Amino acid sequence: MTSPCSRRRALAGSGSVILGALSGCNQLPFSSSSPSQLEILPSNATAEPQGLEIELLRTDEETRDEAVVFDRFFELEASDTGGIYQFPDPPVVDEQRYLIRASLGGYRDVTQHYHYFPNPDDSVEGPRLLEVAVYKEDELVRPYIDYEQYSGRGDPQMSSS
């Protein structure tokens, strides 16, 4: 005759089941560590309003549909008094490696690509920042797009045009 399951055995068994279920989890919902964030800051340094489309693509996906993480068109006001207009509510995405494409609305052939690589420095708090800015030199007929990557607000890391 088999003996009924003791309370101690039942608790030990359920504990091992719970541990086994949680062992595959990288991050628990109540965990304090969260993925780093990347803030995308569309900006306009020209005297005219600009339309700017920004698209973020994951580099580890097979198809475009799977790769697109973010695709949005921004209407940017003209910069006043020679300053730079920054979009008031910049979007935030999880920080990871991206191919970024930015295109000007009025100039279909003005497109600039940028490869974003996360900063491995974990000592920087808060979201990282990628500014996507529209500029125009006086001698140029068309505006152009430039990127500025910051590891934290106000700390330039690199630039690529």
mmCIF file of C-alpha atoms in Angstrom:
data_model
loop_
_atom_site.group_PDB
_atom_site.id
_atom_site.type_symbol
_atom_site.label_atom_id
_atom_site.label_comp_id
_atom_site.label_asym_id
_atom_site.label_seq_id
_atom_site.Cartn_x
_atom_site.Cartn_y
_atom_site.Cartn_z
ATOM 1 C CA MET A 1 0.000 0.000 0.000
ATOM 2 C CA THR A 2 1.340 3.384 -0.887
ATOM 3 C CA SER A 3 1.423 6.133 1.699
ATOM 4 C CA PRO A 4 -0.324 9.441 1.007
ATOM 5 C CA CYS A 5 1.860 12.360 -0.013
ATOM 6 C CA SER A 6 3.208 14.192 3.002
ATOM 7 C CA ARG A 7 2.934 17.959 3.333
ATOM 8 C CA ARG A 8 6.719 18.325 3.246
ATOM 9 C CA ARG A 9 6.955 16.335 0.011
ATOM 10 C CA ALA A 10 4.166 18.370 -1.602
ATOM 11 C CA LEU A 11 5.892 21.667 -0.725
ATOM 12 C CA ALA A 12 9.248 20.417 -1.994
ATOM 13 C CA GLY A 13 7.681 19.242 -5.242
ATOM 14 C CA SER A 14 5.804 22.486 -5.890
ATOM 15 C CA GLY A 15 8.944 24.504 -5.086
ATOM 16 C CA SER A 16 10.969 22.618 -7.662
ATOM 17 C CA VAL A 17 8.210 23.083 -10.252
ATOM 18 C CA ILE A 18 8.178 26.866 -9.625
ATOM 19 C CA LEU A 19 11.975 27.085 -9.811
ATOM 20 C CA GLY A 20 11.968 25.087 -13.029
ATOM 21 C CA ALA A 21 9.347 27.349 -14.579
ATOM 22 C CA LEU A 22 11.254 30.506 -13.642
ATOM 23 C CA SER A 23 14.703 29.240 -14.629
ATOM 24 C CA GLY A 24 14.138 30.090 -18.308
ATOM 25 C CA CYS A 25 13.028 33.666 -17.623
ATOM 26 C CA ASN A 26 15.575 36.358 -18.454
ATOM 27 C CA GLN A 27 13.639 39.098 -16.780
ATOM 28 C CA LEU A 28 10.809 38.869 -14.330
ATOM 29 C CA PRO A 29 8.011 41.452 -14.465
ATOM 30 C CA PHE A 30 8.819 42.569 -10.927
ATOM 31 C CA SER A 31 12.571 42.766 -11.605
ATOM 32 C CA SER A 32 14.197 46.178 -11.145
ATOM 33 C CA SER A 33 16.434 45.927 -14.217
ATOM 34 C CA SER A 34 14.738 47.098 -17.385
ATOM 35 C CA PRO A 35 16.139 47.353 -20.905
ATOM 36 C CA SER A 36 17.954 50.561 -21.802
ATOM 37 C CA GLN A 37 15.883 53.074 -23.711
ATOM 38 C CA LEU A 38 16.700 55.127 -26.821
ATOM 39 C CA GLU A 39 15.032 58.498 -27.304
ATOM 40 C CA ILE A 40 14.647 59.603 -30.942
ATOM 41 C CA LEU A 41 14.766 63.422 -31.203
ATOM 42 C CA PRO A 42 13.641 64.854 -34.572
ATOM 43 C CA SER A 43 15.013 68.400 -35.015
ATOM 44 C CA ASN A 44 14.928 71.180 -37.603
ATOM 45 C CA ALA A 45 17.670 73.786 -37.979
ATOM 46 C CA THR A 46 16.288 75.370 -41.155
ATOM 47 C CA ALA A 47 14.203 78.499 -41.633
ATOM 48 C CA GLU A 48 11.412 76.479 -43.312
ATOM 49 C CA PRO A 49 9.087 73.838 -41.835
ATOM 50 C CA GLN A 50 10.229 70.322 -42.730
ATOM 51 C CA GLY A 51 8.588 66.929 -42.997
ATOM 52 C CA LEU A 52 10.837 64.152 -41.709
ATOM 53 C CA GLU A 53 10.103 60.429 -41.853
ATOM 54 C CA ILE A 54 12.125 58.240 -39.486
ATOM 55 C CA GLU A 55 12.204 54.474 -39.735
ATOM 56 C CA LEU A 56 14.024 52.096 -37.346
ATOM 57 C CA LEU A 57 14.816 48.595 -38.560
ATOM 58 C CA ARG A 58 16.192 45.705 -36.517
ATOM 59 C CA THR A 59 19.298 44.260 -38.118
ATOM 60 C CA ASP A 60 18.669 40.676 -36.996
ATOM 61 C CA GLU A 61 15.429 40.001 -38.885
ATOM 62 C CA GLU A 62 14.951 38.297 -42.245
ATOM 63 C CA THR A 63 12.139 40.379 -43.780
ATOM 64 C CA ARG A 64 11.290 44.081 -43.779
ATOM 65 C CA ASP A 65 7.941 43.452 -42.083
ATOM 66 C CA GLU A 66 9.681 41.699 -39.191
ATOM 67 C CA ALA A 67 12.487 44.284 -39.053
ATOM 68 C CA VAL A 68 10.405 47.494 -38.798
ATOM 69 C CA VAL A 69 10.245 48.615 -35.169
ATOM 70 C CA PHE A 70 9.282 52.233 -35.719
ATOM 71 C CA ASP A 71 8.055 54.241 -38.732
ATOM 72 C CA ARG A 72 6.688 57.745 -38.267
ATOM 73 C CA PHE A 73 6.378 61.042 -40.148
ATOM 74 C CA PHE A 74 7.112 64.228 -38.177
ATOM 75 C CA GLU A 75 6.058 67.745 -39.108
ATOM 76 C CA LEU A 76 8.827 69.946 -37.773
ATOM 77 C CA GLU A 77 8.352 73.676 -37.330
ATOM 78 C CA ALA A 78 10.902 76.140 -38.679
ATOM 79 C CA SER A 79 13.675 77.043 -36.271
ATOM 80 C CA ASP A 80 13.337 80.555 -34.955
ATOM 81 C CA THR A 81 16.180 83.050 -34.466
ATOM 82 C CA GLY A 82 18.811 80.730 -35.908
ATOM 83 C CA GLY A 83 18.291 78.070 -33.228
ATOM 84 C CA ILE A 84 17.060 74.542 -33.642
ATOM 85 C CA TYR A 85 13.479 73.306 -33.292
ATOM 86 C CA GLN A 86 13.233 70.034 -31.370
ATOM 87 C CA PHE A 87 10.114 67.904 -31.508
ATOM 88 C CA PRO A 88 8.358 68.389 -28.131
ATOM 89 C CA ASP A 89 7.471 64.766 -27.314
ATOM 90 C CA PRO A 90 10.223 62.522 -28.720
ATOM 91 C CA PRO A 91 9.406 58.822 -29.056
ATOM 92 C CA VAL A 92 11.295 56.245 -26.997
ATOM 93 C CA VAL A 93 12.148 52.682 -28.062
ATOM 94 C CA ASP A 94 14.141 49.843 -26.509
ATOM 95 C CA GLU A 95 17.843 50.381 -27.092
ATOM 96 C CA GLN A 96 19.334 47.842 -29.473
ATOM 97 C CA ARG A 97 21.203 47.774 -32.750
ATOM 98 C CA TYR A 98 19.243 49.526 -35.546
ATOM 99 C CA LEU A 99 19.510 50.608 -39.143
ATOM 100 C CA ILE A 100 17.867 54.026 -39.232
ATOM 101 C CA ARG A 101 16.514 55.659 -42.367
ATOM 102 C CA ALA A 102 15.432 59.265 -42.419
ATOM 103 C CA SER A 103 13.848 60.972 -45.438
ATOM 104 C CA LEU A 104 12.724 64.530 -46.066
ATOM 105 C CA GLY A 105 9.062 64.873 -47.009
ATOM 106 C CA GLY A 106 9.481 67.512 -49.727
ATOM 107 C CA TYR A 107 12.568 65.881 -51.243
ATOM 108 C CA ARG A 108 12.019 62.200 -51.996
ATOM 109 C CA ASP A 109 15.654 61.760 -52.979
ATOM 110 C CA VAL A 110 17.031 63.164 -49.695
ATOM 111 C CA THR A 111 17.467 60.078 -47.533
ATOM 112 C CA GLN A 112 20.185 59.380 -44.996
ATOM 113 C CA HIS A 113 21.009 56.014 -43.375
ATOM 114 C CA TYR A 114 22.619 55.535 -39.994
ATOM 115 C CA HIS A 115 23.760 52.447 -38.102
ATOM 116 C CA TYR A 116 22.997 52.780 -34.401
ATOM 117 C CA PHE A 117 25.022 50.683 -31.970
ATOM 118 C CA PRO A 118 24.100 50.696 -28.271
ATOM 119 C CA ASN A 119 26.582 52.181 -25.842
ATOM 120 C CA PRO A 120 27.896 49.369 -23.617
ATOM 121 C CA ASP A 121 28.513 51.825 -20.736
ATOM 122 C CA ASP A 122 25.911 50.890 -18.110
ATOM 123 C CA SER A 123 26.938 53.747 -15.810
ATOM 124 C CA VAL A 124 24.897 56.242 -17.878
ATOM 125 C CA GLU A 125 21.441 56.643 -16.377
ATOM 126 C CA GLY A 126 18.322 57.515 -18.312
ATOM 127 C CA PRO A 127 17.590 57.022 -21.991
ATOM 128 C CA ARG A 128 20.268 57.343 -24.634
ATOM 129 C CA LEU A 129 19.525 59.993 -27.252
ATOM 130 C CA LEU A 130 19.719 59.989 -31.039
ATOM 131 C CA GLU A 131 19.062 63.353 -32.641
ATOM 132 C CA VAL A 132 17.936 63.248 -36.274
ATOM 133 C CA ALA A 133 18.302 66.817 -37.522
ATOM 134 C CA VAL A 134 17.537 68.665 -40.743
ATOM 135 C CA TYR A 135 20.093 71.306 -41.781
ATOM 136 C CA LYS A 136 20.552 73.558 -44.789
ATOM 137 C CA GLU A 137 23.685 75.407 -45.786
ATOM 138 C CA ASP A 138 23.143 78.720 -47.609
ATOM 139 C CA GLU A 139 24.965 77.549 -50.745
ATOM 140 C CA LEU A 140 23.037 74.272 -50.958
ATOM 141 C CA VAL A 141 19.738 74.070 -52.781
ATOM 142 C CA ARG A 142 18.356 71.268 -50.619
ATOM 143 C CA PRO A 143 18.468 70.558 -46.914
ATOM 144 C CA TYR A 144 20.292 67.496 -45.599
ATOM 145 C CA ILE A 145 19.942 65.111 -42.635
ATOM 146 C CA ASP A 146 22.528 64.538 -39.930
ATOM 147 C CA TYR A 147 22.623 62.261 -36.873
ATOM 148 C CA GLU A 148 24.069 62.939 -33.444
ATOM 149 C CA GLN A 149 24.276 60.102 -30.923
ATOM 150 C CA TYR A 150 24.455 60.839 -27.190
ATOM 151 C CA SER A 151 25.134 58.344 -24.416
ATOM 152 C CA GLY A 152 22.962 60.528 -22.130
ATOM 153 C CA ARG A 153 21.415 63.981 -22.410
ATOM 154 C CA GLY A 154 24.075 66.555 -23.388
ATOM 155 C CA ASP A 155 26.928 64.053 -23.849
ATOM 156 C CA PRO A 156 27.844 63.728 -27.552
ATOM 157 C CA GLN A 157 29.185 60.315 -28.418
ATOM 158 C CA MET A 158 29.546 60.424 -32.191
ATOM 159 C CA SER A 159 28.189 62.046 -35.311
ATOM 160 C CA SER A 160 27.664 60.789 -38.831
ATOM 161 C CA SER A 161 26.432 62.626 -41.870
#
